[in-house]
GROMACS .gro file of C-alpha atoms in nm:
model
  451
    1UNK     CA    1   0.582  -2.466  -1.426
    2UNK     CA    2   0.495  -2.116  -1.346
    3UNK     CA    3   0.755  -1.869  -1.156
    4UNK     CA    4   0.686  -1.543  -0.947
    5UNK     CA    5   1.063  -1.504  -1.089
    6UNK     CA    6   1.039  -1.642  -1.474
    7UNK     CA    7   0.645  -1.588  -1.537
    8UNK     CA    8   0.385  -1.853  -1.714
    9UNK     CA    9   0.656  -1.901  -1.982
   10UNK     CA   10   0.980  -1.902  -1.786
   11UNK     CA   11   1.169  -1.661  -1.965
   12UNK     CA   12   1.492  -1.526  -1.865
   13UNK     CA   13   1.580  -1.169  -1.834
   14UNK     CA   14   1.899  -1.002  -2.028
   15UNK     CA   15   1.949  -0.815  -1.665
   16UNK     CA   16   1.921  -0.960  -1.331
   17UNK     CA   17   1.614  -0.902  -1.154
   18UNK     CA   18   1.558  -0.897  -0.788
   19UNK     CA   19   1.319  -1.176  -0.626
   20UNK     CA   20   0.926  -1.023  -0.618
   21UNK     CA   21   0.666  -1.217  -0.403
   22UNK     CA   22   0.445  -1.405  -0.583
   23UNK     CA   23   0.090  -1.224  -0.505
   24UNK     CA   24   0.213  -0.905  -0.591
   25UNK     CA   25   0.371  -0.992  -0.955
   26UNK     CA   26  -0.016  -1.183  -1.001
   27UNK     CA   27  -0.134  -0.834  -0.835
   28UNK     CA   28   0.031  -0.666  -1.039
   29UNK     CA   29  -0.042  -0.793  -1.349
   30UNK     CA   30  -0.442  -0.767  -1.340
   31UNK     CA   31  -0.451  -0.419  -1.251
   32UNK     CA   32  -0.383  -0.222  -1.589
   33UNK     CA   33  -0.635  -0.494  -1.778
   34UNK     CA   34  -0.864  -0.423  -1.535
   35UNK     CA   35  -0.765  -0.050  -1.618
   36UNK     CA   36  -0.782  -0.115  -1.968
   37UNK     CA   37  -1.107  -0.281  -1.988
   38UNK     CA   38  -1.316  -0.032  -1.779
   39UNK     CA   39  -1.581   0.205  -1.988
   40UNK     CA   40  -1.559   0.024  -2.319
   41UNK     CA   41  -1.655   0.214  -2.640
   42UNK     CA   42  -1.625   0.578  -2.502
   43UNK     CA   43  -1.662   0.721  -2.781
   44UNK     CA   44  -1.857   1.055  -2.676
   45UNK     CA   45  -1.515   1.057  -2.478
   46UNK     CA   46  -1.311   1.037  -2.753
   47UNK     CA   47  -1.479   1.305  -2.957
   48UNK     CA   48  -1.490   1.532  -2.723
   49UNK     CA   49  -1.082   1.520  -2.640
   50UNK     CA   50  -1.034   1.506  -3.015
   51UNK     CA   51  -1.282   1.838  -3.053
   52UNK     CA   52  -1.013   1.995  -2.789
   53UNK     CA   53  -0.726   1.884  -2.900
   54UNK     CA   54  -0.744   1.985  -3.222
   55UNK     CA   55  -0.596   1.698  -3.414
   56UNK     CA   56  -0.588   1.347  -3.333
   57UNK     CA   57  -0.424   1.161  -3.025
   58UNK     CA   58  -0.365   0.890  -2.837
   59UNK     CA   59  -0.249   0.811  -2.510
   60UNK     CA   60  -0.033   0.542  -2.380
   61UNK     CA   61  -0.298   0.327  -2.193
   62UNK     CA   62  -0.618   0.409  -2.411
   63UNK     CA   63  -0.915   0.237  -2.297
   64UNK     CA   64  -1.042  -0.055  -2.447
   65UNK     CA   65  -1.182   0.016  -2.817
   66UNK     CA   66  -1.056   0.364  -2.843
   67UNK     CA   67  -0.780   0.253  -3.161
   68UNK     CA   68  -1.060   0.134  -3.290
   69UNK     CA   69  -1.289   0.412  -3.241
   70UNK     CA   70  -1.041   0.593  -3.436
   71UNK     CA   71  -1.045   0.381  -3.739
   72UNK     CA   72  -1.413   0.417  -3.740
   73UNK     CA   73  -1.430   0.804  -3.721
   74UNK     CA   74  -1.222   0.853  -3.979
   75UNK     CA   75  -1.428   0.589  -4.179
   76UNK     CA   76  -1.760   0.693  -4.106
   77UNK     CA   77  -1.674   1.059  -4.092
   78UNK     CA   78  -1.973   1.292  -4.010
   79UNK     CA   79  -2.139   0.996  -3.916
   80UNK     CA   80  -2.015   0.898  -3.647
   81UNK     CA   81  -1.965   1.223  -3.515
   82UNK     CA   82  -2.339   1.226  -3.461
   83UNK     CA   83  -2.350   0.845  -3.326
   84UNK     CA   84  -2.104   0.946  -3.045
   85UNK     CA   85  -2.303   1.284  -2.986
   86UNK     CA   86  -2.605   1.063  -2.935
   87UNK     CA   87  -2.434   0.846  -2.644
   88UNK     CA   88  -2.463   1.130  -2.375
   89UNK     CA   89  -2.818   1.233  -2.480
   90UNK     CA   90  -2.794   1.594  -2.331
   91UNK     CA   91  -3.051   1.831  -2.442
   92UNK     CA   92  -2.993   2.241  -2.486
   93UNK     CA   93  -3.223   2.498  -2.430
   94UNK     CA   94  -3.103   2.852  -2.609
   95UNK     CA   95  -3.268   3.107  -2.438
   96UNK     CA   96  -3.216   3.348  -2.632
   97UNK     CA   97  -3.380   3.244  -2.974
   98UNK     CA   98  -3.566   2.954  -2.842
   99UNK     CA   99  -3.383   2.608  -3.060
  100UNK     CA  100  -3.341   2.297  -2.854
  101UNK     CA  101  -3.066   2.044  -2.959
  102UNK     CA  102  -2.858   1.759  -2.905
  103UNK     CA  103  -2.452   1.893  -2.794
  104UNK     CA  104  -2.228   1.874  -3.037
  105UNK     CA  105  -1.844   1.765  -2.979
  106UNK     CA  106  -1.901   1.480  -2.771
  107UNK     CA  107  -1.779   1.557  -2.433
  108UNK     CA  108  -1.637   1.813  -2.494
  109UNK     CA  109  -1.824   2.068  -2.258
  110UNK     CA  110  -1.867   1.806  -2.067
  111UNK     CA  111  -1.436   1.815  -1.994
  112UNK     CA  112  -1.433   2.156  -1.930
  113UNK     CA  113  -1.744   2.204  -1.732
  114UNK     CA  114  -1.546   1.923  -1.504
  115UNK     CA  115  -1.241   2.192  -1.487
  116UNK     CA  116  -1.445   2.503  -1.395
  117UNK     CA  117  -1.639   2.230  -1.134
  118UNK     CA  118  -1.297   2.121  -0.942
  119UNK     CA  119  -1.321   2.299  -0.667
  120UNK     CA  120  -1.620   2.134  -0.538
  121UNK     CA  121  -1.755   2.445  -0.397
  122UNK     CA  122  -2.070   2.412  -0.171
  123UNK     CA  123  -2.401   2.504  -0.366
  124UNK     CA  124  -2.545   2.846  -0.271
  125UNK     CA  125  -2.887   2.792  -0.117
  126UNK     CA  126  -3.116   3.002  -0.316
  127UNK     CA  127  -3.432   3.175  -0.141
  128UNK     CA  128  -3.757   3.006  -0.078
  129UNK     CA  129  -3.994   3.203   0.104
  130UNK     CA  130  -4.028   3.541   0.218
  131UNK     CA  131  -4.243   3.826   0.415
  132UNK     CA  132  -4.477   4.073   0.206
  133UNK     CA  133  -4.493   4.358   0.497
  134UNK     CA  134  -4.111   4.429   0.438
  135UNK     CA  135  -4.049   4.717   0.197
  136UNK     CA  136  -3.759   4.560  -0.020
  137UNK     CA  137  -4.034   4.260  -0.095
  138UNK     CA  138  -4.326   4.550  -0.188
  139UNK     CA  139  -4.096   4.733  -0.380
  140UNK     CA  140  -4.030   4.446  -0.613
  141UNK     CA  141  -4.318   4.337  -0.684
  142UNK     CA  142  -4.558   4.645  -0.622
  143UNK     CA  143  -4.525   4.744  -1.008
  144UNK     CA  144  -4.700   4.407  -1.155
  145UNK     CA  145  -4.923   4.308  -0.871
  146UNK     CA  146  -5.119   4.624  -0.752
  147UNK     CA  147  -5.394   4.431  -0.539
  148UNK     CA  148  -5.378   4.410  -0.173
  149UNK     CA  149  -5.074   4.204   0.013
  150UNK     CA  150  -5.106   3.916   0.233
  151UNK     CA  151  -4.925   3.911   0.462
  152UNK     CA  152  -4.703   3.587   0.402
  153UNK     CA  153  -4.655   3.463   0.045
  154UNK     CA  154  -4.717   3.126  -0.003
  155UNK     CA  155  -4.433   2.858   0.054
  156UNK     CA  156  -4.374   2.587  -0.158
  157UNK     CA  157  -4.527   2.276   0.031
  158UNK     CA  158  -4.359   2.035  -0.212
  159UNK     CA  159  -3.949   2.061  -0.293
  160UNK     CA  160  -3.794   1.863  -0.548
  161UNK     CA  161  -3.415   2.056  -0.570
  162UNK     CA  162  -3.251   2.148  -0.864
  163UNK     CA  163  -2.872   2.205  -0.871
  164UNK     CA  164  -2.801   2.441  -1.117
  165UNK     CA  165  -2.434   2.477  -1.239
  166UNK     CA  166  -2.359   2.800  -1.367
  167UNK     CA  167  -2.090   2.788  -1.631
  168UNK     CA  168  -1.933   3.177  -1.740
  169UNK     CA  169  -1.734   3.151  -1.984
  170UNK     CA  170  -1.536   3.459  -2.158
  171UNK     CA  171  -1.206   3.608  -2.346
  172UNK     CA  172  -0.910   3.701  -2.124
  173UNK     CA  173  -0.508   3.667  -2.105
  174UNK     CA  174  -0.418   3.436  -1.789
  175UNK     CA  175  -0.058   3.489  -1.628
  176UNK     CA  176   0.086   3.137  -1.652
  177UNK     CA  177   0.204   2.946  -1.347
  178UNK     CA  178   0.583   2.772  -1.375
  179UNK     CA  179   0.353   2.425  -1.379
  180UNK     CA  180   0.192   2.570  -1.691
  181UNK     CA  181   0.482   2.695  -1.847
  182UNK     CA  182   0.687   2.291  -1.829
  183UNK     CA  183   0.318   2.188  -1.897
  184UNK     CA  184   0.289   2.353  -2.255
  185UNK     CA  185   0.680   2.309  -2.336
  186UNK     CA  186   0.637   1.927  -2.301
  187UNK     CA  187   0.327   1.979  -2.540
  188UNK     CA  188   0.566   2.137  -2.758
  189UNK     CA  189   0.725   1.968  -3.083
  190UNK     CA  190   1.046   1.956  -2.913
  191UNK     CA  191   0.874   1.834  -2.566
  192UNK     CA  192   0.720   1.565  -2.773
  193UNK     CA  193   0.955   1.450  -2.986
  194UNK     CA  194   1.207   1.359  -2.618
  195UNK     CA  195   0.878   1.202  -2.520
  196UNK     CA  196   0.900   0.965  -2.814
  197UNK     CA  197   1.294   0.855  -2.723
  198UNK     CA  198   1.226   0.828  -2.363
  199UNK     CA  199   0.932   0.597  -2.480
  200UNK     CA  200   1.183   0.388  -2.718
  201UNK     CA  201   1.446   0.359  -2.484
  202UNK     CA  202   1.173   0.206  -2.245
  203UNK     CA  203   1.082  -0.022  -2.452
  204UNK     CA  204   1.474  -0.148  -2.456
  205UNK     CA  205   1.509  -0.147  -2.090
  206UNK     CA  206   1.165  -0.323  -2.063
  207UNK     CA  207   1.286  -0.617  -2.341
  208UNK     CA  208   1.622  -0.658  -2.125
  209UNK     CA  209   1.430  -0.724  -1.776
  210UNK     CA  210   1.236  -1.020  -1.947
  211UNK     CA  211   0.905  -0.784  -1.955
  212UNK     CA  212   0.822  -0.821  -2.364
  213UNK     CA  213   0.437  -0.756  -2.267
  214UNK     CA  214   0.519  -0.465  -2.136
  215UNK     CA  215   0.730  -0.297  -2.425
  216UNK     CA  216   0.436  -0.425  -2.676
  217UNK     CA  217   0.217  -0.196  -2.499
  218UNK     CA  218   0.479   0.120  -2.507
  219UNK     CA  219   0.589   0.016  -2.876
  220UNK     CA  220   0.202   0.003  -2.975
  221UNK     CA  221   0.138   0.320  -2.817
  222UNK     CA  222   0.447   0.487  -2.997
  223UNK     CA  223   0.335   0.391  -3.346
  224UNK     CA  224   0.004   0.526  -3.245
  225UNK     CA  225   0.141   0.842  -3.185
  226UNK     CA  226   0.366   0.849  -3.490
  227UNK     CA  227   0.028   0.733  -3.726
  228UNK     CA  228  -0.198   1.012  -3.573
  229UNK     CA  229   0.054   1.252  -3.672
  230UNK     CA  230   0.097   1.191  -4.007
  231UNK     CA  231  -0.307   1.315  -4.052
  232UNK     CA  232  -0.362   1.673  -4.011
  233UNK     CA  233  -0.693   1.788  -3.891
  234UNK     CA  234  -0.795   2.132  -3.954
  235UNK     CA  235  -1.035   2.369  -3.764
  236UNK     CA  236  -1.408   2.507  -3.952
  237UNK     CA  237  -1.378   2.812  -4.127
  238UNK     CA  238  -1.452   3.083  -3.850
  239UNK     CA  239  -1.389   2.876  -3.588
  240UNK     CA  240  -1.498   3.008  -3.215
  241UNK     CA  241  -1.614   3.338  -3.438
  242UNK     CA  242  -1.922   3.497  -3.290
  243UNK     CA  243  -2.204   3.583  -3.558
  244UNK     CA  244  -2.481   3.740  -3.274
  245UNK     CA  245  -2.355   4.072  -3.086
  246UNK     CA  246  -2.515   3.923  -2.765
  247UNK     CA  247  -2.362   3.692  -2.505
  248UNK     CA  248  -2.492   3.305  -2.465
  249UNK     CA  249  -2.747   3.174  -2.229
  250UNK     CA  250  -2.822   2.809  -2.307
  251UNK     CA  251  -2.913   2.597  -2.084
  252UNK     CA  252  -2.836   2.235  -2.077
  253UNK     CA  253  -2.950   1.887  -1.910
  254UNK     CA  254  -2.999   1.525  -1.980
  255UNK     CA  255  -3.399   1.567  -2.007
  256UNK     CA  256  -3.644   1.753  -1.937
  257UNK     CA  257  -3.724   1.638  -1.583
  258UNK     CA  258  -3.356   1.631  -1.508
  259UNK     CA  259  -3.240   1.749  -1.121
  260UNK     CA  260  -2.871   1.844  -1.239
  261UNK     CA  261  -2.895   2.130  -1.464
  262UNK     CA  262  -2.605   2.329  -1.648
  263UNK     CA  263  -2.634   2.679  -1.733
  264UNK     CA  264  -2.336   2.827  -1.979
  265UNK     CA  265  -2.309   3.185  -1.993
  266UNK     CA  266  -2.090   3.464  -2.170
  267UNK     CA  267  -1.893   3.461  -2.467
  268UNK     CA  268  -2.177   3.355  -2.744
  269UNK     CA  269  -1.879   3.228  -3.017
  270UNK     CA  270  -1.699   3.027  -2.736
  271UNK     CA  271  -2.000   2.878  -2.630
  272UNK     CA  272  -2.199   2.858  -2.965
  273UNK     CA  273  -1.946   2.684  -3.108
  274UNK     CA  274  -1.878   2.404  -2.819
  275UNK     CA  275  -2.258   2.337  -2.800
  276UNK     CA  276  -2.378   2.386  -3.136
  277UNK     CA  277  -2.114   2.375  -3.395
  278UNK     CA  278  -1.879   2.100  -3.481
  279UNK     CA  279  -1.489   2.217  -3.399
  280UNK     CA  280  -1.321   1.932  -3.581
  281UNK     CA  281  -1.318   1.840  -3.958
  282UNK     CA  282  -1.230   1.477  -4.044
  283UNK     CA  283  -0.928   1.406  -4.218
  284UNK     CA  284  -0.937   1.193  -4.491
  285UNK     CA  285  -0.711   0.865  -4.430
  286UNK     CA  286  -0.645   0.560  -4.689
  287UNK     CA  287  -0.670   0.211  -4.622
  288UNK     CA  288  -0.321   0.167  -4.522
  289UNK     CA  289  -0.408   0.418  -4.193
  290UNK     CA  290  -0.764   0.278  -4.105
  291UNK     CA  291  -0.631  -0.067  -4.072
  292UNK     CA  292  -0.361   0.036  -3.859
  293UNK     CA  293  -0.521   0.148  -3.595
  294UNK     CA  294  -0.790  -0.198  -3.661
  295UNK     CA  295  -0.439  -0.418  -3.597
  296UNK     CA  296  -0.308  -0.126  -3.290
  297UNK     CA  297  -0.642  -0.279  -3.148
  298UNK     CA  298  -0.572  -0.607  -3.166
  299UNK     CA  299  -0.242  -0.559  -3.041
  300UNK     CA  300  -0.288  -0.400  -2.778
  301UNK     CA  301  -0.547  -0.605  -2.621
  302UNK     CA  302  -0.310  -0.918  -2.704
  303UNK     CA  303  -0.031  -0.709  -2.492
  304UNK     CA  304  -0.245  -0.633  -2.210
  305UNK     CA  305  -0.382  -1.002  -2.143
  306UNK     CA  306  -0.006  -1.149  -2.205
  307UNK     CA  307   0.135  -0.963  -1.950
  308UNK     CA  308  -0.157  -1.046  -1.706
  309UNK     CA  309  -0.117  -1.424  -1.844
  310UNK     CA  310   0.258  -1.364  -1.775
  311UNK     CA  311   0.288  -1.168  -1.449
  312UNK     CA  312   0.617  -1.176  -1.339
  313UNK     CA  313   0.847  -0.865  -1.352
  314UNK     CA  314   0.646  -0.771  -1.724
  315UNK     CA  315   0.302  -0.724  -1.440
  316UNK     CA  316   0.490  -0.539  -1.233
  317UNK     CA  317   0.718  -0.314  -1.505
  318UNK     CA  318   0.331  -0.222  -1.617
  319UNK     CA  319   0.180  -0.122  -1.319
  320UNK     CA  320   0.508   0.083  -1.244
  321UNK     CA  321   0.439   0.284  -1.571
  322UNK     CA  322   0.076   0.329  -1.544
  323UNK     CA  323   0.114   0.497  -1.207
  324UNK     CA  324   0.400   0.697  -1.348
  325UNK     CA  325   0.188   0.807  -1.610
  326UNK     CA  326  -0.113   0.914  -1.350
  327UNK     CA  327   0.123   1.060  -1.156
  328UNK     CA  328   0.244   1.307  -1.448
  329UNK     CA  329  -0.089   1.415  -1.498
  330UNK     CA  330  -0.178   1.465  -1.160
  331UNK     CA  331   0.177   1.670  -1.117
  332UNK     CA  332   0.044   1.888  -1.331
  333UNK     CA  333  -0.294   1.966  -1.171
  334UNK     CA  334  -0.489   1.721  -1.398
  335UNK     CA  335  -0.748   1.792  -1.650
  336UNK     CA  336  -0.442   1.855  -1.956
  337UNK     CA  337  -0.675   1.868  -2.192
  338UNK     CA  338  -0.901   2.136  -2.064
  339UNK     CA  339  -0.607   2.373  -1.954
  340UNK     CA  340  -0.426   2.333  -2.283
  341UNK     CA  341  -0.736   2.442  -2.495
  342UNK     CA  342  -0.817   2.715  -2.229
  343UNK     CA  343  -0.441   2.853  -2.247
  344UNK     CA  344  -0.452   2.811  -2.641
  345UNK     CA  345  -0.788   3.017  -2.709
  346UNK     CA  346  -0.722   3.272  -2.410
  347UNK     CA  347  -1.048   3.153  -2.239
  348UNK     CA  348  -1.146   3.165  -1.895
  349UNK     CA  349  -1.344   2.997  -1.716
  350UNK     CA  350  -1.562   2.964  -1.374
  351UNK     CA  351  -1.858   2.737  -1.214
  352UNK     CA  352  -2.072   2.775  -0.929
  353UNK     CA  353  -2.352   2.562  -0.809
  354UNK     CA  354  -2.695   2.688  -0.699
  355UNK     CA  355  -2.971   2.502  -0.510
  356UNK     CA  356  -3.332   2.576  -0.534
  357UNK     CA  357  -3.620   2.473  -0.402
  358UNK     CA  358  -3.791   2.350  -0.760
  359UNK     CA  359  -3.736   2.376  -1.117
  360UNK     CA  360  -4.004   2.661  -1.166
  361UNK     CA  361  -3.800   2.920  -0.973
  362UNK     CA  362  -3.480   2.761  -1.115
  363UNK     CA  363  -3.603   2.819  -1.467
  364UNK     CA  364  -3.761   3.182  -1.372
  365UNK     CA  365  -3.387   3.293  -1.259
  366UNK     CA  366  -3.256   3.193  -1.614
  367UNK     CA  367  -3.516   3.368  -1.803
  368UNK     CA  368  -3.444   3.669  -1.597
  369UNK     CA  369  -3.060   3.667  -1.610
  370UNK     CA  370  -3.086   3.618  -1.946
  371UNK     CA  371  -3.334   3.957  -2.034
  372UNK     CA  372  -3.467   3.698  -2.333
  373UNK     CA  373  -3.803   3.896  -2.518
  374UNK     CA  374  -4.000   3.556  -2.492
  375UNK     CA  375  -4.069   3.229  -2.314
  376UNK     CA  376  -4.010   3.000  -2.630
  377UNK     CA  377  -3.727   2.809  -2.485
  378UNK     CA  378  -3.898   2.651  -2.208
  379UNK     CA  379  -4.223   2.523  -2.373
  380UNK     CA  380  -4.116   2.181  -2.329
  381UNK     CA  381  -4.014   2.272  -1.972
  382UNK     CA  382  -4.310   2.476  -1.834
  383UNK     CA  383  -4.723   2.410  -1.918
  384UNK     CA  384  -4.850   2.717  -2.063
  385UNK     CA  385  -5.135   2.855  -1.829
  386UNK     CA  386  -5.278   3.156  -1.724
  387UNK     CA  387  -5.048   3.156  -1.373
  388UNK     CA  388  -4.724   3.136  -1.579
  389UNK     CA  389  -4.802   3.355  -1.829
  390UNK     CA  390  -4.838   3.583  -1.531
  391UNK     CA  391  -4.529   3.478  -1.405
  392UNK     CA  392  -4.349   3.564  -1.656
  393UNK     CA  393  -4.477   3.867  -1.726
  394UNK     CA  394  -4.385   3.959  -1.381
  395UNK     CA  395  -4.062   3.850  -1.428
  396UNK     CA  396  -3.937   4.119  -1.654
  397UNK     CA  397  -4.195   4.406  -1.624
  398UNK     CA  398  -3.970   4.667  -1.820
  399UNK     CA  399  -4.015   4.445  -2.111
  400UNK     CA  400  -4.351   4.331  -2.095
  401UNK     CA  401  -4.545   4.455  -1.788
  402UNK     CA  402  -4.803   4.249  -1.579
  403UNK     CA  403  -5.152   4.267  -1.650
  404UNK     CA  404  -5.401   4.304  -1.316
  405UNK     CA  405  -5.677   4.122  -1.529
  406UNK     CA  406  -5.427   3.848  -1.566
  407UNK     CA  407  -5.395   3.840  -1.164
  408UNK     CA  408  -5.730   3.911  -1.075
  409UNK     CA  409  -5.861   3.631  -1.296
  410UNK     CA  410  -5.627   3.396  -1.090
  411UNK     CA  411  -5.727   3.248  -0.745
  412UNK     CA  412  -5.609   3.375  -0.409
  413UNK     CA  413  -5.372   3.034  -0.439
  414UNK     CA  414  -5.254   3.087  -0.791
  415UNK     CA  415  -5.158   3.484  -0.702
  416UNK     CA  416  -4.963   3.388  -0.382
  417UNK     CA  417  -4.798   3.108  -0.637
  418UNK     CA  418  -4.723   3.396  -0.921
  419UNK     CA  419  -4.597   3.643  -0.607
  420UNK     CA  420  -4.393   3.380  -0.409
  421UNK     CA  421  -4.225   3.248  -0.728
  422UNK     CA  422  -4.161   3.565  -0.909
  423UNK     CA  423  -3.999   3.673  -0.572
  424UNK     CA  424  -3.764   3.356  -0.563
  425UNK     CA  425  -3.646   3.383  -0.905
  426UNK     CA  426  -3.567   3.734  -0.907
  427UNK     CA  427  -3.371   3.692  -0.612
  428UNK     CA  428  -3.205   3.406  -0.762
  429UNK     CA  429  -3.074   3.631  -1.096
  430UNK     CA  430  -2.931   3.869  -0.831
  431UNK     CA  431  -2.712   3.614  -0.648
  432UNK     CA  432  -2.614   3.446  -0.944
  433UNK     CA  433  -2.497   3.778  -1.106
  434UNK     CA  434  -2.307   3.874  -0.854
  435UNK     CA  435  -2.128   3.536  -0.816
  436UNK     CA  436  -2.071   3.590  -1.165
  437UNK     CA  437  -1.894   3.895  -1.102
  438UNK     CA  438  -1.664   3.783  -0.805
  439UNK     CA  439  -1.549   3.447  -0.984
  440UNK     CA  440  -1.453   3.615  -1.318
  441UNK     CA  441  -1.217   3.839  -1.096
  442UNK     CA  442  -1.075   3.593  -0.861
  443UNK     CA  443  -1.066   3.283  -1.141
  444UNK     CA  444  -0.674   3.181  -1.238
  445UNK     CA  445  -0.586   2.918  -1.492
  446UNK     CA  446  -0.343   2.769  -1.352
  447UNK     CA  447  -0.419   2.794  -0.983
  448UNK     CA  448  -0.437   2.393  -0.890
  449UNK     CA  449  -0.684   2.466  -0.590
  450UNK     CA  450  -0.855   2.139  -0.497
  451UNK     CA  451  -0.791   2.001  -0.799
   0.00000   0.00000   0.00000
């Protein structure tokens, strides 16, 4: 008969434990399955922590199928590398010389585009229309478009916004916090090798209370540790090395017609390299380590639905430590992964959002900031005609100046479309530079902010 006191099976605890209602040891006891079951087969996830982390790791409560992720990276190898890079399906555009590909490292950019984004600062509303007769308008576009003004530009009479999150990325020292400094001496050797006796001395206390469920789950997780350190992953050969003398500009979405774009600028090895270039070399493993982490799978799962089979104290000594272990993370400003690999490289980082009114402006800006010498990138993006071709040449004059025959072949709607949108976009590059500017002096790593 079951027991809010004794559980399913009616075992007895070693140490006396005080009477729990019954709804919230059943409570209890559902919560870190359901935990443990959400976003199955992550492993786009996976890679990308691993790509960060430089070696390979595992977590106390890993999600459902990540052991046995594991077993199949270092099965498959390369292979899977590219399986798990194909999950997320995110496109990139590189300005500068034009390729488009799939990212590499999983999720990588993904984790630390979700750092730089923490803040949740508003979007900056980017310009949309504007008045010819003022000088500052005539003076930037009198060079390329030497016909007569009217005297309102066009305004876009359809909007379909674009956010555009602007990603700089570059090399500099940060001044750790004291949260950083416990932070990276509990990532030390000595910080994790107390981690691993507090973790077995749990487990004790956890099989005296009755809770065996429980201390399967911390003893599976300990082993799993203790296995993913006995295979030593190495970095490429010149790893985060940059091979251009240029910065980055590549531009990134899920497709082509996306609405949520992400532009990553500055430091062309730091960004090459996280977008382009795998950062994580497979180590090899023998049978004896592959099917370990198969049977930590199976184990695991079998812990988690005893204990909510069980409930009793084990349901509640599990819920206990999964909220200790969100609360460390959270202590420490969250996002561990993104702040250790930040600290560890010396790279900073900042995001802003900008809004505009459409993607042609939106894409106009980026060619701009980026000073690229042609229009190859965004092929796929933009339909070559004559109006964008004199768009673009009006876009960067000093590098290829406008043609009047190309405007004057043009109808009065198609020039007040080139004017209007070379306007917008040019104005865009200037606010996004200088929000560059002020976030790469005001940006702290270990500032927790909103986070």
């Amino acid at each position: 008969m079951y027991s809010a006191q004794l559980g399913a099976l009616g075992i007895k605890a070693y140490l006396a434990v005080p009477a729990i209602p019954s709804i919230i040891t059943e409570w209890s006891a559902l919560i870190p399955l359901v935990a443990h079951l959400a976003h199955y087969g992550e492993n786009n996830r996976m890679v990308g922590e691993l790509a960060l982390d430089g070696h390979l790791s595992v977590g106390l409560f890993p999600k459902l199928g990540y052991l046995d992720g594991l077993r199949k990276l270092l099965q498959d190898g390369p292979d899977f590398l590219d399986k798990a890079n194909a999950e997320a399906s995110y496109k990139v555009w590189d300005v500068n010389w034009g390729s488009v590909f799939t990212r590499a490292n999983g999720s990588a950019i993904s984790i630390l585009t979700e750092y730089a984004l923490r803040k949740h600062r508003p979007p900056i509303q980017m310009p949309e229309n504007f008045r010819l007769h003022s000088e500052s308008a005539r003076e930037n576009i009198s060079s390329a478009h030497p016909a007569p003004f009217p005297e309102l530009a066009a305004t876009p009479s359809f909007r379909r916004h674009q956010n555009l999150h602007v990603i700089s990325m570059s090399r500099k020292n940060h001044a750790s916090s004291i949260r950083g400094a416990i932070l990276l001496l509990i990532l030390s050797r000595t910080g994790k090798t107390l981690y691993y006796l507090v973790l077995l001395g749990l487990a004790v206390v956890f099989c005296l209370l009755g809770a065996f469920g429980t201390a399967a789950v911390v003893l599976t997780g300990l082993m799993s540790k203790l296995v993913c350190r006995t295979l030593h992953v190495e970095r490429p050969s010149g790893y985060l090395m940059n091979n251009e003398k240029h910065d980055a500009c590549m531009l990134s979405a899920v497709h082509e017609n996306a609405q949520t774009w992400y532009l990553y600028v500055g430091d062309r090895g730091v960004i090459d390299w996280m977008l382009n270039k795998t950062m994580l070399q497979i180590p090899s493993a023998n049978r004896l380590q592959m099917g370990y982490f198969r049977l930590a799978h199976v184990l695991q799962l079998s812990a988690m639905t005893f204990v909510a089979a069980q409930k009793s104290i084990d349901g509640v000594c599990l819920l206990v430590l999964l909220a200790l272990t969100y609360s460390f993370q959270y202590l420490f400003g969250g996002y561990p992964k993104a702040r250790k690999w930040l600290q560890a490289e010396q790279v900073s980082i900042h995001g802003q959002t900008f809004r505009f009114s459409g993607r042609t402006p939106m894409i106009g800006a980026v060619h701009a900031l980026s000073q690229a010498r042609n229009s190859e990138w965004m092929e796929t993006l933009v339909t070559p005609c004559p109006r964008i071709r004199a768009w673009l040449n009006g876009l960067n004059p000093s590098l290829k100046p406008m043609n009047p025959q190309d405007l004057g072949a043009l109808s009065s709607s198609d020039r007040s479309w080139v004017i209007l949108n070379i306007y917008m976009a040019t104005e865009a590059e200037k606010l996004i530079r200088r929000e560059l500017k002020r976030g790469q002096a005001t940006e702290s790593l270990y500032v927790k902010g909103d986070s």
